[in-house]
XYZ file of C-alpha atoms in Angstrom:
278
model
C -0.166 -0.013 -0.063
C 1.444 3.111 -0.745
C 2.141 6.450 0.944
C -0.591 8.065 -0.283
C -3.583 5.717 0.495
C -2.257 5.381 4.009
C -2.780 9.129 4.531
C -6.288 9.108 3.063
C -7.135 6.509 5.264
C -6.038 7.851 8.404
C -7.496 11.103 7.849
C -10.961 9.436 6.765
C -10.976 7.674 10.209
C -10.360 10.461 12.667
C -12.420 13.089 13.799
C -11.202 16.533 14.219
C -11.455 18.412 17.639
C -13.697 21.841 17.118
C -11.016 24.559 16.700
C -11.126 27.591 18.578
C -11.568 31.154 16.932
C -11.327 34.217 18.594
C -13.372 38.122 18.008
C -11.831 40.796 15.562
C -9.975 43.269 16.876
C -12.413 45.370 16.057
C -15.200 44.345 18.601
C -12.981 44.315 21.762
C -14.353 46.285 24.960
C -11.767 48.427 26.640
C -11.544 48.424 30.348
C -11.458 51.274 33.336
C -8.582 53.213 32.780
C -6.093 52.974 35.588
C -4.223 55.574 38.256
C -0.492 55.360 39.172
C 0.566 57.537 42.179
C 3.604 58.175 43.141
C 3.665 60.381 46.598
C 6.895 61.960 48.942
C 6.423 63.070 51.849
C 9.247 66.467 52.375
C 9.904 67.482 56.072
C 11.928 70.346 56.015
C 12.225 73.386 58.896
C 10.175 75.929 59.006
C 12.486 78.826 58.831
C 12.303 80.730 55.074
C 14.339 78.913 52.248
C 14.419 77.820 49.022
C 11.960 74.845 49.573
C 9.225 77.000 51.204
C 9.743 79.718 48.349
C 7.700 77.246 45.812
C 5.096 76.200 48.029
C 1.792 78.103 49.514
C 3.333 79.358 52.912
C -0.086 78.801 54.454
C -1.355 75.341 56.063
C -3.657 73.343 53.331
C -1.984 75.773 50.141
C -1.669 73.689 47.120
C 0.652 74.795 44.689
C 0.586 72.793 41.085
C 4.513 71.918 39.947
C 5.895 71.768 36.542
C 8.104 68.721 35.552
C 10.693 71.377 36.047
C 9.234 72.809 38.838
C 9.262 69.383 40.296
C 13.199 69.110 40.011
C 14.137 72.146 41.373
C 11.776 71.517 44.592
C 13.680 68.064 45.307
C 16.799 69.574 44.154
C 17.010 72.298 47.505
C 15.879 69.781 49.202
C 18.583 67.482 48.714
C 21.027 70.623 49.373
C 19.745 71.289 52.830
C 21.117 68.307 55.438
C 18.826 69.406 57.495
C 15.755 68.106 55.222
C 14.212 64.625 55.195
C 12.350 63.548 52.030
C 10.300 59.780 52.579
C 9.079 58.594 49.487
C 6.426 56.162 49.993
C 5.975 53.172 47.284
C 4.411 53.024 44.088
C 0.685 52.402 43.829
C -2.016 51.700 40.375
C -5.510 51.363 41.512
C -8.650 51.342 38.974
C -10.559 55.328 38.559
C -12.781 56.063 41.932
C -11.204 52.784 44.030
C -9.495 53.880 46.799
C -5.972 52.621 47.930
C -4.613 52.505 51.289
C -0.381 52.154 52.281
C 0.415 51.855 55.976
C 4.189 51.497 57.388
C 4.495 50.959 60.606
C 4.015 49.184 63.919
C 2.055 48.610 67.126
C 2.715 48.904 69.806
C 1.493 48.010 73.433
C 1.022 50.283 76.243
C -0.364 49.308 80.040
C -2.653 52.082 80.716
C -5.009 51.177 83.582
C -6.119 47.840 85.412
C -9.717 46.416 85.319
C -11.482 44.640 87.656
C -12.103 40.982 86.708
C -13.262 37.461 89.081
C -11.127 35.169 89.050
C -12.162 32.109 91.255
C -14.981 34.345 92.936
C -12.679 37.127 93.600
C -12.206 40.269 92.250
C -8.832 41.287 91.762
C -7.559 43.707 89.737
C -5.109 42.561 86.206
C -3.533 45.290 83.956
C -5.281 46.478 80.617
C -3.439 47.154 77.768
C -3.992 49.873 74.886
C -2.616 49.428 71.783
C -1.378 52.884 69.787
C -0.837 52.599 66.135
C 2.587 54.313 65.523
C 3.985 55.005 61.730
C 2.996 56.292 58.666
C -1.120 56.129 57.006
C -1.560 56.794 53.316
C -4.726 57.121 51.162
C -5.271 57.769 47.837
C -8.121 58.161 45.014
C -8.232 59.006 41.596
C -11.301 59.392 39.397
C -10.508 59.600 35.755
C -12.415 62.046 33.297
C -14.012 61.108 30.532
C -11.670 62.364 27.738
C -8.899 60.464 29.996
C -6.311 64.000 30.301
C -7.047 64.729 33.671
C -7.665 62.585 37.476
C -9.852 64.324 40.448
C -7.564 63.138 42.934
C -8.452 62.570 46.935
C -5.552 61.727 49.420
C -4.903 61.784 52.824
C -2.435 61.778 55.088
C -1.124 60.842 59.011
C 1.959 59.847 60.725
C 2.016 59.157 63.905
C 4.492 59.278 66.742
C 5.480 59.486 70.426
C 6.427 62.958 71.814
C 8.821 61.390 73.549
C 10.925 58.107 73.877
C 10.423 58.432 77.729
C 6.912 57.456 78.277
C 5.836 58.940 81.845
C 4.567 56.380 84.858
C 1.710 56.401 86.721
C 2.006 54.965 90.097
C -1.428 53.159 91.385
C -1.203 51.887 94.915
C -3.945 49.353 95.672
C -4.543 47.729 98.954
C -4.471 43.918 98.502
C -6.559 41.455 101.412
C -3.854 38.987 103.115
C -4.857 35.623 103.137
C -5.251 33.967 106.817
C -7.224 37.770 107.802
C -4.006 40.019 108.141
C -3.411 43.567 107.470
C -3.833 44.844 103.891
C -0.706 44.008 101.625
C 0.305 47.538 99.206
C 0.767 47.185 96.018
C 1.780 49.689 93.784
C 1.337 48.584 89.867
C 2.723 51.480 87.457
C 0.342 52.626 84.535
C 1.835 54.205 81.189
C 1.117 57.531 79.809
C 2.154 57.675 76.067
C 1.389 60.928 74.447
C 1.099 60.792 70.672
C 1.504 62.610 68.211
C -0.289 62.960 64.708
C 0.744 64.775 61.576
C -2.205 64.910 59.446
C -2.958 66.243 55.610
C -6.107 65.903 53.157
C -7.412 67.240 50.584
C -9.805 65.789 48.585
C -10.761 66.827 44.519
C -8.167 68.573 43.529
C -8.090 68.349 39.081
C -4.320 67.233 37.963
C -4.049 66.493 34.357
C -1.960 63.439 33.488
C 1.794 63.499 34.944
C 0.990 66.419 36.834
C 2.349 66.841 40.264
C 0.732 68.817 43.431
C 2.182 69.978 46.456
C 0.221 70.172 49.325
C 1.267 72.122 52.887
C 0.634 70.576 55.559
C 1.558 71.983 59.571
C 3.800 72.811 61.385
C 5.154 70.547 64.275
C 8.116 71.072 67.216
C 10.300 68.253 67.255
C 13.078 68.338 69.435
C 16.899 67.650 68.783
C 19.604 66.049 70.047
C 23.466 67.410 69.218
C 26.588 66.677 70.352
C 30.187 69.027 69.902
C 33.749 68.901 71.520
C 37.317 69.490 71.221
C 37.307 68.353 66.981
C 40.486 65.891 67.589
C 39.771 65.341 71.506
C 35.797 64.514 70.904
C 37.154 62.029 68.169
C 39.427 59.387 70.367
C 37.438 55.873 70.282
C 35.639 55.643 73.907
C 38.012 58.140 75.361
C 36.290 60.795 72.989
C 32.927 60.319 75.019
C 34.491 62.275 77.867
C 35.344 65.165 76.218
C 31.721 65.067 73.902
C 28.686 67.152 75.602
C 25.287 67.052 74.646
C 22.910 69.769 73.408
C 18.480 69.584 73.433
C 16.969 71.844 71.071
C 13.548 72.147 69.617
C 13.172 72.730 65.977
C 9.889 73.835 63.804
C 9.480 71.460 61.537
C 7.137 72.421 58.117
C 5.564 69.303 56.622
C 4.898 69.361 52.864
C 2.613 66.424 50.765
C 3.827 66.073 47.129
C 1.782 63.863 44.840
C 1.925 62.596 40.948
C -0.590 61.180 38.984
C -0.658 59.457 35.564
C -3.754 58.078 33.575
C -2.641 54.370 32.241
C -4.255 53.028 29.476
C -4.913 49.342 30.006
C -4.836 46.870 27.147
C -8.014 45.691 26.027
C -8.516 42.316 26.965
C -9.925 39.725 24.247
C -13.402 37.636 25.172
C -12.982 34.129 25.791
C -12.378 32.157 22.625
C -15.966 30.475 21.243
C -15.519 26.977 19.746
C -16.057 26.471 15.774
C -17.160 22.617 14.349
C -15.572 21.846 11.338
């Protein structure tokens, strides 16, 4: 049997499986656009300087910057050794959907005493309070119909302790003796943490795609620690500590929130392939 006859018999006895056919490209439907956010937190001294000249001086002021103005702002901030720039992670979200970024930790403090029943007797147990420390950023963008601008709503909060040394408050209670003797005084030290919160919030700011806005935040007072001493003696390892002096002073710091938004055109997704019988 020749080769052509074998191929003909094989094709005749084999059933072909359905073949998937995709829709034409013109019938694909576009999805909702995405918004990419890039947020930076700039902290500078409240004294007049090059950085504060480019923004609104009052709290809550808004200044719209171009790419060149934004580069000049960061160049002035980086040239100041006392300035601090915090870059948050880039966030990409759908139009109209909020996104939240949390960077920080939770700390527990013993802030009170709570009465409970233990084995038929009323006892006082420590009551703990959790304080969330760190940064919380919320962004939401709504893309316009022509997809050339974004309505931006953002909120930023920073929570920190006013001092690393948490004040202690002594509380003395009387514990009854087991055998009917005199009560025993017991002193429990309670913690009184003082949290300091910086909040910046703005809603419905109209930004062009690839635009930038600077929101002026509040002025806070921070305590700074510095060491000074003789140039040579203070640099000697271990022994230099004997010649160093420590000073504490307070400074006023201004917080700025820099928000950049960009519209991302998501590629249209083709529908699922349909089966075509041959």
